[in-house]
Structures are given as structure tokens and as C-alpha cells.
Coordinates of C-alpha atoms and ligand atoms in Angstrom, one line a residue:
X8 CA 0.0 0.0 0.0
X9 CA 2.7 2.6 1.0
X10 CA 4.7 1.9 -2.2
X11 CA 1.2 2.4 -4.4
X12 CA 0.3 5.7 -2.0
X13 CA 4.2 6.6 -2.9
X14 CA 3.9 6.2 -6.5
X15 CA 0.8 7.5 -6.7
X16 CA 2.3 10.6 -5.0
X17 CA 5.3 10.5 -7.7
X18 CA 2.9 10.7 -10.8
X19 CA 0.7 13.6 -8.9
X20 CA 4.0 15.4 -8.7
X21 CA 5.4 14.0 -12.1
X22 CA 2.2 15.4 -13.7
X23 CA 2.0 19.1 -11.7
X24 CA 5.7 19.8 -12.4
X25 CA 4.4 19.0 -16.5
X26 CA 1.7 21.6 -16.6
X27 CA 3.2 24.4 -13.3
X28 CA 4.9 27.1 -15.8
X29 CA 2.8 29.4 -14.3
X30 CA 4.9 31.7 -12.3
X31 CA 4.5 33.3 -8.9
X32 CA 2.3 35.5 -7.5
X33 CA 3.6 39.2 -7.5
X34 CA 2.0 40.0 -4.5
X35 CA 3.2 44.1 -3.7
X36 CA 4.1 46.8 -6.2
X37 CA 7.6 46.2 -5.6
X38 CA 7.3 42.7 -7.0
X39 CA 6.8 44.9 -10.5
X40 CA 10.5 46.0 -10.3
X41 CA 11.9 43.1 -11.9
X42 CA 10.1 41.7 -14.8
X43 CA 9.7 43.2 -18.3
X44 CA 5.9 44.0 -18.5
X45 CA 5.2 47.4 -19.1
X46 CA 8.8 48.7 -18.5
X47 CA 10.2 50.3 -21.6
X48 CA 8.9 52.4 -24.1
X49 CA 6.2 52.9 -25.2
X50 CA 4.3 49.8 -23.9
X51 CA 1.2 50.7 -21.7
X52 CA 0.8 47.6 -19.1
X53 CA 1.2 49.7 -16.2
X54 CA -1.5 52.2 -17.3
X55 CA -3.8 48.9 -18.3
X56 CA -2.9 47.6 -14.4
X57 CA -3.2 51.0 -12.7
X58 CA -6.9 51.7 -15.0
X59 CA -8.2 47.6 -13.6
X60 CA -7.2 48.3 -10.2
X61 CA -8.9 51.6 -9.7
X62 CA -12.3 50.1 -11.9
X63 CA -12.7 47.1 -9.2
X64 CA -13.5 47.2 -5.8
X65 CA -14.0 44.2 -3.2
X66 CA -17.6 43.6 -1.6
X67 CA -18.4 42.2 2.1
X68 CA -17.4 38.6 1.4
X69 CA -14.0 39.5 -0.1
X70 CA -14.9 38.7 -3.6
X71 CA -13.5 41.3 -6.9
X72 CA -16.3 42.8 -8.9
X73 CA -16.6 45.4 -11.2
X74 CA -19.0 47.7 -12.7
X75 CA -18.5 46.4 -16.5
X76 CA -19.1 43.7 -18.3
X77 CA -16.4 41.6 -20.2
X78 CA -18.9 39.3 -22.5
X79 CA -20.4 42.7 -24.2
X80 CA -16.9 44.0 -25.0
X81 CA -16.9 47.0 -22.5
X82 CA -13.4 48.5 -22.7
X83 CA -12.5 46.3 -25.5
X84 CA -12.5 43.5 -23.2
X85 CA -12.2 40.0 -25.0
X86 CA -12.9 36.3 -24.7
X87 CA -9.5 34.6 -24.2
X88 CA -9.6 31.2 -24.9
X89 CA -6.0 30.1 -23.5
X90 CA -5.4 28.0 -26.7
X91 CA -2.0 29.3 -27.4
X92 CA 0.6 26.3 -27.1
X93 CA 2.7 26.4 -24.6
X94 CA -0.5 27.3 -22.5
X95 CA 0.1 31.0 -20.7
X96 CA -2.6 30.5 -17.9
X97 CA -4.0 27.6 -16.0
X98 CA -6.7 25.1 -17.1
X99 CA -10.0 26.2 -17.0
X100 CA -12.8 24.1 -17.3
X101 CA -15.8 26.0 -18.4
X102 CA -18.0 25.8 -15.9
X103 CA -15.1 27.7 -13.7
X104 CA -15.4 30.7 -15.7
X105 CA -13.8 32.9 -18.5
X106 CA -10.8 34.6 -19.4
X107 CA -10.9 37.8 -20.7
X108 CA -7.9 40.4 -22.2
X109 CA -7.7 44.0 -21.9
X110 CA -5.5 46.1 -24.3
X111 CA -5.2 45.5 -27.6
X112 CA -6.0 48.7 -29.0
X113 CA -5.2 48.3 -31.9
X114 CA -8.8 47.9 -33.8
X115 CA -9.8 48.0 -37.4
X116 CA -13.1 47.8 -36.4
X117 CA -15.7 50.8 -36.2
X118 CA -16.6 49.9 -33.2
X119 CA -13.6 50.0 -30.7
X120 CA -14.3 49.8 -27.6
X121 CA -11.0 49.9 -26.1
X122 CA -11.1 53.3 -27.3
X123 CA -13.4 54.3 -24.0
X124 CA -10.1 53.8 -22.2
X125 CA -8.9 57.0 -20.6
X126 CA -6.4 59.1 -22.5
X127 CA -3.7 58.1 -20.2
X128 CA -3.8 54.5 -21.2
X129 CA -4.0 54.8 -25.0
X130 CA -1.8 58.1 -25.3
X131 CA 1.7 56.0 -25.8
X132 CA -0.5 54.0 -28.5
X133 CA -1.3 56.9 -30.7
X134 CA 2.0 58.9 -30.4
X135 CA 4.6 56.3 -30.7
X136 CA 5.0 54.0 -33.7
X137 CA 6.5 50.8 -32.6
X138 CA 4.9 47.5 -32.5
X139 CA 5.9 47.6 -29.0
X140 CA 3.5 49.8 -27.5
X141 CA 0.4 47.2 -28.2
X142 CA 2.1 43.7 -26.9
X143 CA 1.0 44.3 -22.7
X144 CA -2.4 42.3 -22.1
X145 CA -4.2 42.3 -18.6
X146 CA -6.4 38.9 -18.4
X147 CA -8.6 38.7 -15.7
X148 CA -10.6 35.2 -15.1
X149 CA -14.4 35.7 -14.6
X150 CA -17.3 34.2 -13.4
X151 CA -20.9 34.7 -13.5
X152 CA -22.9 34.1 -10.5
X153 CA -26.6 33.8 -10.4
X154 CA -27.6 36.5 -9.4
X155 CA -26.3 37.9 -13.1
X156 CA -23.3 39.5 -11.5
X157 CA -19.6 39.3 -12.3
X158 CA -17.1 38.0 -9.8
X159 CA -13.3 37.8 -10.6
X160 CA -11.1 35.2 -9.4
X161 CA -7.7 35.6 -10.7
X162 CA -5.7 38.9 -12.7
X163 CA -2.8 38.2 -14.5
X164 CA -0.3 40.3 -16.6
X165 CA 1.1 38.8 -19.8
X166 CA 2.4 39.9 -22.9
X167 CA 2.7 39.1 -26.7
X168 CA 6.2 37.6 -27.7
X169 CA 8.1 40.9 -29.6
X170 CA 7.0 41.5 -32.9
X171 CA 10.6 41.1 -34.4
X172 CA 10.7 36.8 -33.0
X173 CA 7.8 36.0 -35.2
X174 CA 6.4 33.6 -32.8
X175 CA 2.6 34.7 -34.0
X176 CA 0.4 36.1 -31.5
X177 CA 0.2 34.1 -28.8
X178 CA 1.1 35.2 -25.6
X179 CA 4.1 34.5 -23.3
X180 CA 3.9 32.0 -20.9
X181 CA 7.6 33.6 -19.4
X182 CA 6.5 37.1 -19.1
X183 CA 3.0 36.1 -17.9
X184 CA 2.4 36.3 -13.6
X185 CA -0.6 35.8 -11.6
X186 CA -1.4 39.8 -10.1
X187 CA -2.7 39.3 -6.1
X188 CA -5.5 41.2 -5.0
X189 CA -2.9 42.5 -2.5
X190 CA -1.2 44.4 -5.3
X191 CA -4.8 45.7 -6.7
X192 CA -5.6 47.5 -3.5
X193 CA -1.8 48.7 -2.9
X194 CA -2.3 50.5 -6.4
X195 CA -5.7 51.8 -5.1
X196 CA -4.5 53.4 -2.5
X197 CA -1.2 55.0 -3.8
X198 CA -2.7 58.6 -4.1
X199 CA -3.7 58.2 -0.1
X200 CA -0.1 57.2 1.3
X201 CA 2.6 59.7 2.1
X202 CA 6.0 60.4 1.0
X203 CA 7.8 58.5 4.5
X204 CA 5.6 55.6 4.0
X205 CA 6.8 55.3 0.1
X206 CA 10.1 55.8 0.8
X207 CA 10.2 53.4 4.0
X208 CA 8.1 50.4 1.7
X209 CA 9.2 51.2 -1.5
X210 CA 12.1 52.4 -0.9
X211 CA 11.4 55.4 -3.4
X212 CA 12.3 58.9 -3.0
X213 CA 10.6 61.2 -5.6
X214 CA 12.0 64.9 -5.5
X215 CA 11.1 65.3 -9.0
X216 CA 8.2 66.9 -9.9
X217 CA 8.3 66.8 -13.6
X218 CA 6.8 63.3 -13.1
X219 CA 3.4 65.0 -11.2
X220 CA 3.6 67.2 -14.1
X221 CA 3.3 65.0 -16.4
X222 CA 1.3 62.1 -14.7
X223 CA -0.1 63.7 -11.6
X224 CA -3.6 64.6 -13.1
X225 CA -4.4 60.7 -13.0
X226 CA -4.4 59.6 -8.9
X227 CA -1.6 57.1 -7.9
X228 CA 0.1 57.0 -11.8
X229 CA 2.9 59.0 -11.3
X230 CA 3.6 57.0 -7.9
X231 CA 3.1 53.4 -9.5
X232 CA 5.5 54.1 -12.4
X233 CA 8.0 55.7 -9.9
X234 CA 7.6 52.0 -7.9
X235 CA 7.6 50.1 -10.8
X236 CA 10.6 51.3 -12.3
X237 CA 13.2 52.8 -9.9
X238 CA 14.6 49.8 -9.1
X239 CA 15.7 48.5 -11.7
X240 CA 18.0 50.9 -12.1
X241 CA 19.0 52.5 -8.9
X242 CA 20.6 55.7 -8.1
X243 CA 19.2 57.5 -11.4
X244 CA 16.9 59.9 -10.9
X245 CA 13.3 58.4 -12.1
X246 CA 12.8 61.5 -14.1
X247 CA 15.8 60.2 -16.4
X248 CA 14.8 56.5 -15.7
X249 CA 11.6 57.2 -17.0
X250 CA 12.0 58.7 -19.4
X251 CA 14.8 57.0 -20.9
X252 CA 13.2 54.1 -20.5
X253 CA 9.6 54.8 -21.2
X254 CA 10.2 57.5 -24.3
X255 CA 13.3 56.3 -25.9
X256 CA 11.3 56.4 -29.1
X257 CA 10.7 59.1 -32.2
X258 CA 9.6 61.8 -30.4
X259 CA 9.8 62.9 -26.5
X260 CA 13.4 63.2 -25.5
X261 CA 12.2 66.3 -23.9
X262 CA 10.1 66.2 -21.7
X263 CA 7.4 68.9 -22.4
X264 CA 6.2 67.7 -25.3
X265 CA 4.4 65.2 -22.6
X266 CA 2.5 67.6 -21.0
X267 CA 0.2 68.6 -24.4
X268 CA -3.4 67.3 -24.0
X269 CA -5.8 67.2 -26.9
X270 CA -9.0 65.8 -27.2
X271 CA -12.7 65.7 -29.4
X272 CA -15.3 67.0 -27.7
X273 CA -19.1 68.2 -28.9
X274 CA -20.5 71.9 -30.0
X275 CA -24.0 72.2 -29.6
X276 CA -24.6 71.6 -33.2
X277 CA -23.2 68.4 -33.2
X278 CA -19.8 68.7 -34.7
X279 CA -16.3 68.3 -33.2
X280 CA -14.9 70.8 -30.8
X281 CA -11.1 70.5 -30.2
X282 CA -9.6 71.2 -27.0
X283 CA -6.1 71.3 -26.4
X284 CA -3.7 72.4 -23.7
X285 CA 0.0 72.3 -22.3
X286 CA 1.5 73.7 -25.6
X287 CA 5.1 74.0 -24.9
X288 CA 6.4 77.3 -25.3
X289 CA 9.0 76.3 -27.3
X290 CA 6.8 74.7 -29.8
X291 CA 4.4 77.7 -29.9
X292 CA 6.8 80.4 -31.2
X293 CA 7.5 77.9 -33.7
X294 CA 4.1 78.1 -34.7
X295 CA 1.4 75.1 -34.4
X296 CA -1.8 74.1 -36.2
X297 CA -4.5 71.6 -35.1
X298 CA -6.3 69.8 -38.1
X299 CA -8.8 67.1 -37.4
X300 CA -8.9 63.6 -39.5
X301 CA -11.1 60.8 -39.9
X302 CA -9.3 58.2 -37.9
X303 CA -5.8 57.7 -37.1
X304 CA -5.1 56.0 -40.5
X305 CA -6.3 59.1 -42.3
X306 CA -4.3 61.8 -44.2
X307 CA -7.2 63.4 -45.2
X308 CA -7.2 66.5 -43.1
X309 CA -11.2 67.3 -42.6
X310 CA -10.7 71.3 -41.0
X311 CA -7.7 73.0 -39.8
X312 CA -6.6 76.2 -38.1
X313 CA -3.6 77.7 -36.6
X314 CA -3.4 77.8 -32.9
X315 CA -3.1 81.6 -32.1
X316 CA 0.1 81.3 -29.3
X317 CA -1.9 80.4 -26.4
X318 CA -0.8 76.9 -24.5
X319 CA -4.5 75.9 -24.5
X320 CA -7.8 77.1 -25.8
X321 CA -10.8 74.9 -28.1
X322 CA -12.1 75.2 -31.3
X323 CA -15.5 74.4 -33.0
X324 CA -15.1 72.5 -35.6
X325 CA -18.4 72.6 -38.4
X326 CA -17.5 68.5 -39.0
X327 CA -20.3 66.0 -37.6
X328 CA -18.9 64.1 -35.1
X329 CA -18.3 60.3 -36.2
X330 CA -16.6 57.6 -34.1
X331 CA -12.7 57.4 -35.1
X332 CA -12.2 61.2 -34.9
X333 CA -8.5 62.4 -34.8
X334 CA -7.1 65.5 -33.6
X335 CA -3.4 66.4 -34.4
X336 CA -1.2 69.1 -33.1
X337 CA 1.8 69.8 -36.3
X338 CA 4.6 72.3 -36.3
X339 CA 4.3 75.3 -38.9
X340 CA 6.4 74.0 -41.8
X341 CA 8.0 77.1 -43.9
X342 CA 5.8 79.8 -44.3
X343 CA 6.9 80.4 -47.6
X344 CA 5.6 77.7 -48.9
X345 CA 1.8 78.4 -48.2
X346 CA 2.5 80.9 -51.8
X347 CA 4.1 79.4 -53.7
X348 CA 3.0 75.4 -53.4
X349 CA -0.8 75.7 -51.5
X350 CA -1.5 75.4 -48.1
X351 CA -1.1 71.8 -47.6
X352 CA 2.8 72.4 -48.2
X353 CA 3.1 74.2 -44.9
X354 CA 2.1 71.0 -42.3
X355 CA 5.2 69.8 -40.6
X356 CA 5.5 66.6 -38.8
X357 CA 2.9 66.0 -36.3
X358 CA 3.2 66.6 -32.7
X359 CA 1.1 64.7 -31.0
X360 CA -2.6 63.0 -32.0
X361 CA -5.5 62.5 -29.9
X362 CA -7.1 59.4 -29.3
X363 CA -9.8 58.4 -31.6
X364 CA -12.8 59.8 -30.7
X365 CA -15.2 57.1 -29.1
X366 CA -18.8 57.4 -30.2
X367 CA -20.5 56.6 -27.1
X368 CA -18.5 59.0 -25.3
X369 CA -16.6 56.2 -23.3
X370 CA -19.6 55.3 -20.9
X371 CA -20.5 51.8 -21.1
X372 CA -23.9 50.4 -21.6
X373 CA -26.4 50.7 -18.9
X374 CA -28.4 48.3 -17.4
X375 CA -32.6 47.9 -18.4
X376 CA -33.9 47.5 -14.5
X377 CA -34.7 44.4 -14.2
X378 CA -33.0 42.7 -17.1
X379 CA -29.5 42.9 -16.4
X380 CA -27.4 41.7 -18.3
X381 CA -30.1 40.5 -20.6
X382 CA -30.5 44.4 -22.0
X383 CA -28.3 47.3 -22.0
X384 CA -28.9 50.7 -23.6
X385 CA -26.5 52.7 -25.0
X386 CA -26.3 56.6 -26.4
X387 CA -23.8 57.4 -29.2
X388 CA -23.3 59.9 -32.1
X389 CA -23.1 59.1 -36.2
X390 CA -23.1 61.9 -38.4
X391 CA -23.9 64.4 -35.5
X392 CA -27.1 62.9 -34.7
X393 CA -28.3 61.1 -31.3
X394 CA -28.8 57.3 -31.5
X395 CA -29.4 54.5 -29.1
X396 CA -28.2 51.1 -29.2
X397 CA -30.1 47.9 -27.4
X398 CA -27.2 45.1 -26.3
X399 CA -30.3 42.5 -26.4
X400 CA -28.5 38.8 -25.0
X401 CA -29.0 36.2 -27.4
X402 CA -30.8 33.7 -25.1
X403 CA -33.1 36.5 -24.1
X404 CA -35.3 34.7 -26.8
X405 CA -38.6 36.4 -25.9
X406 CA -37.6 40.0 -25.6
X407 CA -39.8 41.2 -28.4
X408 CA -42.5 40.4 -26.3
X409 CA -41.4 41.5 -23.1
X410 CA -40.5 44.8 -24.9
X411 CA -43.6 44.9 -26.8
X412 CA -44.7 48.7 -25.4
X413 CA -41.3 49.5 -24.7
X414 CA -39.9 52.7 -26.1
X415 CA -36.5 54.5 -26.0
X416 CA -37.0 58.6 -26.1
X417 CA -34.1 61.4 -26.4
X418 CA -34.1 64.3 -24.1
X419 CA -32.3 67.8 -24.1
X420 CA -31.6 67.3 -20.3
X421 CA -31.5 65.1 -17.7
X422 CA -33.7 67.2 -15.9
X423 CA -36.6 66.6 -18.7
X424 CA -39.8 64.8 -17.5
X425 CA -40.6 61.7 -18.9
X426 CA -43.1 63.1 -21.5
X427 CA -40.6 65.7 -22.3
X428 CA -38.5 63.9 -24.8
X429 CA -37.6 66.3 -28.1
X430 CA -40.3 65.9 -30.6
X431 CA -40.7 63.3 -32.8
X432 CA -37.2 61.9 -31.2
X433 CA -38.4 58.7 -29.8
X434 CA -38.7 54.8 -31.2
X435 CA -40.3 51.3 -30.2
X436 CA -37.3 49.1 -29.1
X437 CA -38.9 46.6 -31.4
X438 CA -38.7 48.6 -34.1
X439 CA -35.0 49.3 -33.6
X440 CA -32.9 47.9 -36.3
X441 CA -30.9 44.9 -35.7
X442 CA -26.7 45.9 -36.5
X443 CA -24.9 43.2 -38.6
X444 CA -21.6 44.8 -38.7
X445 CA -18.9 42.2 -38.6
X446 CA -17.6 44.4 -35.3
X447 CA -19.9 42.7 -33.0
X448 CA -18.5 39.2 -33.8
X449 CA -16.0 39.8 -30.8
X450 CA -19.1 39.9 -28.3
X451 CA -20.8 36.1 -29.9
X452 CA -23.3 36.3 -26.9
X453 CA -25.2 39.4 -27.5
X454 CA -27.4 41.4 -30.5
X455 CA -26.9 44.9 -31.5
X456 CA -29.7 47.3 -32.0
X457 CA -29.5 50.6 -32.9
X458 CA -31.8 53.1 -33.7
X459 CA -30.5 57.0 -35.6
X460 CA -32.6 59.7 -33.9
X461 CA -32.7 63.3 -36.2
X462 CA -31.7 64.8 -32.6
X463 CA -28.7 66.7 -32.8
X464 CA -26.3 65.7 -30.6
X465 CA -25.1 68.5 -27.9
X466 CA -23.8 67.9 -24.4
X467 CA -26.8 67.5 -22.3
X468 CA -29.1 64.8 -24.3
X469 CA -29.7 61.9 -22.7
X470 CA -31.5 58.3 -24.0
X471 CA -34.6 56.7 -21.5
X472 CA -35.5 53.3 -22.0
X473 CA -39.6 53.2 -20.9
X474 CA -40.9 49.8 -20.4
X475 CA -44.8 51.2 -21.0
X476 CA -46.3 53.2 -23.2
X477 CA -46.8 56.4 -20.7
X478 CA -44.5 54.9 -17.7
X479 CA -41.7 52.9 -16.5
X480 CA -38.7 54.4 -16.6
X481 CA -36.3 51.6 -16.9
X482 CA -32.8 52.9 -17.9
X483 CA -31.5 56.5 -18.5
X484 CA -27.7 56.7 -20.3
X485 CA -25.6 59.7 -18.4
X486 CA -26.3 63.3 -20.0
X487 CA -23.7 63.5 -22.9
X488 CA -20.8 65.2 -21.8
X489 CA -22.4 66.5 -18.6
X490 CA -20.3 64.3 -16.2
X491 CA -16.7 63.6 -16.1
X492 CA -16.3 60.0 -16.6
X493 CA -14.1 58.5 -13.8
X494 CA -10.7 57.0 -14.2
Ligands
NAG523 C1 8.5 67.9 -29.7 O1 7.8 68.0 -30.9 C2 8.5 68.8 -31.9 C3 7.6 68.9 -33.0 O2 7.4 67.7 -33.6 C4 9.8 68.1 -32.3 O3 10.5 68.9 -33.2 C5 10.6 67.9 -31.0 O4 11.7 67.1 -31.4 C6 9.8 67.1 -30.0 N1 10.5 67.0 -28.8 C7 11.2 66.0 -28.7 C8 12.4 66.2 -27.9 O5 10.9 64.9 -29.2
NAG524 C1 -1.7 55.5 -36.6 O1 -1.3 55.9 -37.9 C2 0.0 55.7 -38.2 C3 0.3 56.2 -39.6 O2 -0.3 57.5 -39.8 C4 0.4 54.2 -38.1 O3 1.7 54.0 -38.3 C5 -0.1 53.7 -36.8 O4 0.1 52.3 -36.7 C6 -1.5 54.0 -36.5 N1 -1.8 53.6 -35.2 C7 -3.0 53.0 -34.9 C8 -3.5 53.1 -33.6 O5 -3.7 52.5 -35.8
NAG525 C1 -32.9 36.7 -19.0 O1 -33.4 36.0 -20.1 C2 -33.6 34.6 -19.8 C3 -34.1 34.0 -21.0 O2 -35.3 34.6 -21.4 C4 -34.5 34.4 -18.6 O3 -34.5 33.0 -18.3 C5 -33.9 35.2 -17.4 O4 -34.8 35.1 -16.3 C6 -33.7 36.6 -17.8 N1 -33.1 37.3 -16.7 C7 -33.6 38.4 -16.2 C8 -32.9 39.1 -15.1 O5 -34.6 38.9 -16.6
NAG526 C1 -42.5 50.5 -36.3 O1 -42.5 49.4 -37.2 C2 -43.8 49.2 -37.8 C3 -43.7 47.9 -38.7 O2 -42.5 48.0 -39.4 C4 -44.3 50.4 -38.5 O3 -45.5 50.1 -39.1 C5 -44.4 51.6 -37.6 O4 -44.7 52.7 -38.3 C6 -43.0 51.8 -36.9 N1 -43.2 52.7 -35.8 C7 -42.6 53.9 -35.8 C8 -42.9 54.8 -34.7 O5 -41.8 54.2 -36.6

């Protein structure tokens, strides 16, 4: 019996050793010092870490939640089936749960929704041009309880194998380590500790404020890099670590280029306002010009004009606003050349681009009372124009009928009544028609409806989902624009 038992034992072992590449747990910040993920230029796995830890929170029984949902692609958030070869995570039998990957922003899609990402995690993606700045992946591993709610039971970080190896696009069982919940709530409470306490545990000092400059705006980000990647180099300042690490590519040597912020907004007739600010003074006496483009793969510029030397300001635009809108910042080329070979001639290299604009104004679906996560309504903007999508779940079979005297109206306000929506600017959710763009393959469990209101959009204008035909208010989207979104 004892030499079966010992045998037995052997194989156990024999068989666990076989399948155990997983590595260990980084369980604190510091634990983020030595490994590769997110650490050079201009890779954004620290942003992708610091943007999950600060968009879950734990409830009374000690279990991770969040407020989005992974199966209807919020955040670009997709279905990982852990089929690369050698396996990068652990077996995980169905019933167990999901994985899911956040990052790849990188999209030919129309629909992106890693777009709703804030700024600070796509910015290195749309100013630097390496393949290196789209290989971090977060993954987290999911599970759907009963009660239609989303618990999470493990985070990892992992990346793609560099572009240059041509190992495909699987992901790297090497550079890929289980994340504790430990390190999740460390991250959330960076912007609370103080500046003994990260020098005594991190061992940190941080006398440089260049990096709050640049960073501070986002709570706990200029902290977590300055963990993250001190180390591994000590006795440099992290204002040269960082940035020779981080920005050793095309542009950004200095570092006030890194301070320019530039986005899309909305006019109130529906069109693209740009907003900008942080133009270096240096680059301002050299003269600078915004132009706006379709997407980020567009040279087509749609409306330009020079930025009149003031470090920030906005502009109204007379283009509709359409999802994939670009801004870009460029130097003044020779002025010489506007005469004598047209306008176009006179467009230096850009500066710095915005990220594509995101047509639902990064908010997420919400919730239908009642029939989460069956429905979900949506507001976004096409051609200037309000319009609503339904995320209707496929094995909601009978929702035609459930819906039957359901209606979705469009309101100036927030603070419209019910009956109040703009006139004519409302729509039977049945009627709504159903979107067979090849973008919603990456969500298999859910149907797209969407209905195109003639409402112009403006900040303000809202979308009500009304389960009757004179009452119950089931779902209102935030007021466009109204709110800041959080991190
Ligand atoms: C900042 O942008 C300007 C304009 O493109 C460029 O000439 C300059 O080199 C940039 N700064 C650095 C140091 O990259
Ligand atoms: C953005 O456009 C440039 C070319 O203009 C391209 O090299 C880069 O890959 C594009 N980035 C994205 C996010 O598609
Ligand atoms: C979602 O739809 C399914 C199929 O119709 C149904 O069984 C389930 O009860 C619905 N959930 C909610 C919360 O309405
Ligand atoms: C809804 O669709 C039906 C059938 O296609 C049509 O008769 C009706 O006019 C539509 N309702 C509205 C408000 O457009």
C-alpha cells in the first residue's frame, strides 16, 4: 500500500511539475520592479494595471467585482480562450469561468471599444509607432454568478512575444504572472499614502516633480511608475529613468512635449470641438496648427486652423462628429511655402494626436432595471445625430414580447420629464434595427440594435428606456458630456 500511495504521489508530482509554468504571484508593487511588462517604451501595461485596479473594488465577502461587463466587449475587453501552445494561464474548465484580455488597442473595427479607455492608457499607443506599445495584455478570469453579476477570481499580466521573433500572436507563458488582489488594493491606495511611508516600503524617493507634471492629473500613476521602475536601475533619478526608459522612441526626449493634451469633444450643433492644452512654449513660437482627420489611418485632413500662441484654448469645428475622430497638433512648416505650393505644403511633422474619438462618449452600456445583463442601452453619435443602441443577450429569446410597449426617447436634459423627450425623437425598441456589422463578432453572446434619432447631438441629451407606453422608466444613459467620466 505505502509503495502504491508513494507512486501515486510520484505521478501527482510528475504530472504538476508538467503543466506548473505558471509563475508566482507578484503580491506588492515592488514585486513589479523586476520583470519586463510594461517597462520600456512605449508599452502601456502599467497604465492597463493601474486603469483595472482603480475600476474594481471588493464587496463584504471578499470577492472582486466590477461595474462592467467583459462578455459585451466594454473597454474592448475579450474572450480569451487560453489555446496558445505552450499554455500561458491555468486550465480552466468551463463551468469555472472565462478569461478575458484587456488592451489590444489596436482595432480596425468601427466599433472599438477599447477606445473608451482614458487618455492616459492609449496616449503612448497613438504617439509612438512601434509595435511595441500594443504587446501588454491584462487577463482577468471571470465568473458569472446567479444573481447575473460578475465576480473575478484571478488577474494576470502577460504579454505578446516581440513582434521582431515571429512567434505569431500568442502570448508568453515567461513574461506572464498571476497579479494578487494585494497588489490591486496597494495600487488603489497610492494617491492616499505619504511620502515616508513610500520611501520606507518602496524604498522610493521622488524629488522630482516633472513626473506630477506630467502624470499627476491621474491619482496614484505617477507614484506606480515611480515604484515600478526605480529599481531597476538605482541611483538614477526616475525622471531620467523614466523617461529614458519609457520615451526612448521618435519623439519625447524632452520632456514637455508630454505635457500637451488634446482631445474631441461636442459643440451644440453636433460637430467636433477640439480642445487642447500644455503647448510647450517652445513649440508655440515655432508656430502650431490643429487639423482634425477621420481616424488615425487618415491623411485626409477634414478642418484645420492655426493655434493663435496660447498653451490651450478649443475650437468648434463645423465636422459631424463620427466615431474614429482624430485631432493632431503639427509644427508650422515654412511659411513660404503656403505661396508658392498651397497650403497643404506648410504642415510639418505632427506633434502629438489624440485618441480616436469614441462614439458613445466612453460610458458603457447601462443596465434595463430588471434585465441585467439581458439588455443594456446605450447613447452614441453618427453623423452628428443622437442614437441609441439595445445590447439585447441572445438567449433573451422572448424580448420582443417582453418589450412589446417599450420605447427609448431622447431628451435635451436630464432634468426633462418623462413626456418631455424632443419631438418626434423617440422609437419602439422593437422597431430598432438589428446591427450586422462584422464588429460585433468579438461579443458572440449578444445582439446589436441601434436606432439613428434626427436629434442633434449636444452635451446634455440623454437616452430613457420606458418599459410602458406612458411609464416605467427603466434605464437613462448619463447626460452626454455633462459628467466627467471616472478614471
Ligand atoms: C516635440 O515636438 C516637436 C515637433 O514635432 C519636435 O520637433 C521635437 O523634437 C519634440 N521634442 C522631442 C524632444 O521629441
Ligand atoms: C496611426 O497611424 C500611423 C500612420 O499614420 C500608423 O503608423 C499607426 O500604426 C497608427 N496607429 C494606430 C493606432 O492604428
Ligand atoms: C434573461 O433571459 C432569460 C431567457 O429569457 C431568462 O430566463 C432570465 O430570467 C432573464 N433574466 C432576467 C434578469 O430577466
Ligand atoms: C414600427 O415598425 C412598424 C412595422 O415596421 C411600422 O408600421 C411603424 O410605423 C413603426 N413605428 C414607428 C414609430 O416608426
Amino acid at each position: 500500500m505505502g509503495g502504491k500511495g508513494f507512486l501515486g504521489c510520484f505521478i501527482l508530482f510528475l504530472s504538476l511539475a508538467s503543466v506548473s509554468t505558471i509563475k508566482q504571484t507578484l503580491i506588492s508593487i515592488n514585486d513589479l520592479r523586476g520583470i519586463e511588462f510594461g517597462h520600456t517604451s512605449p508599452r502601456h501595461g502599467l497604465m492597463l494595471l493601474h486603469w483595472l485596479a482603480n475600476n474594481i473594488h471588493t464587496d463584504n465577502n471578499g470577492n472582486m467585482r466590477f461595474h462592467f461587463n467583459p462578455t459585451r466587449g466594454d473597454y474592448g475587453f475579450h474572450f480569451y480562450g487560453n489555446a496558445d501552445r505552450p499554455r500561458p494561464l491555468p486550465f480552466l474548465p468551463s463551468e469555472s469561468g472565462s478569461y478575458y484580455s484587456l488592451g489590444n488597442i489596436d482595432s480596425n473595427l468601427n466599433y472599438n471599444g477599447a477606445t473608451a479607455l482614458p487618455d492616459y492608457v492609449t496616449q503612448s499607443f497613438y504617439n509612438s509607432w512601434t509595435p511595441e506599445r500594443n504587446r501588454d495584455r491584462v487577463i482577468i478570469r471571470v465568473r458569472e454568478e446567479g444573481s447575473n453579476q460578475f465576480i473575478v477570481d484571478e488577474v494576470y499580466i502577460t504579454q505578446h512575444y516581440p513582434p521582431n521573433e515571429n512567434r505569431g500572436s500568442a502570448y508568453d507563458p515567461d513574461n506572464t504572472y498571476p497579479v494578487s488582489f494585494s497588489l490591486l488594493t496597494q495600487i488603489q491606495v497610492l494617491p492616499t499614502i505619504t511620502r515616508d511611508v513610500i520611501q520606507r516600503i518602496h524604498n522610493v524617493e521622488i524629488n522630482d516633480n516633472s513626473v506630477e507634471n506630467i502624470w499627476g492629473h491621474t491619482p496614484g500613476l505617477a507614484l506606480l511608475l515611480a515604484i515600478a521602475l526605480y529599481l531597476t536601475r538605482p541611483k538614477v533619478s526616475f525622471i531620467q529613468q523614466a523617461f529614458s526608459s519609457m520615451d526612448s522612441q521618435r519623439r519625447t526626449q524632452d520632456d514637455d512635449n508630454k505635457s500637451i493634451k488634446l482631445e474631441v469633444k461636442t459643440t451644440d450643433r453636433g460637430c467636433a470641438r477640439i480642445i487642447f492644452s500644455g503647448i510647450p512654449k517652445r513649440l508655440l513660437d515655432k508656430g502650431v496648427i490643429w487639423a482634425l482627420y477621420k481616424n488615425n489611418d487618415s491623411t485626409d485632413r477634414l478642418d484645420f486652423a492655426s493655434v493663435q500662441d496660447s498653451a490651450s484654448g478649443s475650437y468648434d469645428t463645423s465636422v459631424s462628429l463620427n466615431p474614429g475622430l482624430q485631432a493632431r497638433l503639427h509644427q508650422y512648416k515654412y511659411m513660404f511655402a503656403f505661396a508658392l505650393c498651397g497650403k497643404y505644403n506648410t504642415f510639418g511633422e505632427d506633434i502629438h494626436r489624440s485618441p480616436e474619438f469614441h462614439d458613445a462618449n466612453r460610458e458603457i452600456p447601462v443596465d434595463i432595471s430588471g434585465h441585467r445583463p439581458n439588455a443594456s442601452l446605450q447613447l452614441f453619435v453618427k453623423d452628428g445625430k443622437a442614437c441609441a443602441r439595445l445590447y439585447v443577450k441572445k438567449s433573451f429569446t422572448d424580448w420582443k414580447e417582453k418589450f412589446y410597449n417599450s420605447w427609448v426617447g431622447f431628451y435635451s436634459s436630464e432634468r426633462k420629464d418623462t413626456q418631455e423627450y424632443n419631438t418626434y425623437q423617440w422609437q419602439w425598441a422593437v422597431n430598432f434595427s438589428e446591427e450586422r456589422r462584422s464588429d460585433w463578432k468579438g461579443i458572440p453572446e449578444y445582439d446589436v440594435y441601434v436606432y439613428s434619432s434626427s436629434m442633434t447631438m449636444c452635451p446634455g441629451v440623454q437616452a430613457r428606456f420606458m418599459l410602458e407606453k406612458y411609464r416605467g422608466e427603466k434605464a437613462r444613459t448619463p447626460p452626454w458630456e455633462v459628467h466627467t467620466s471616472a478614471i
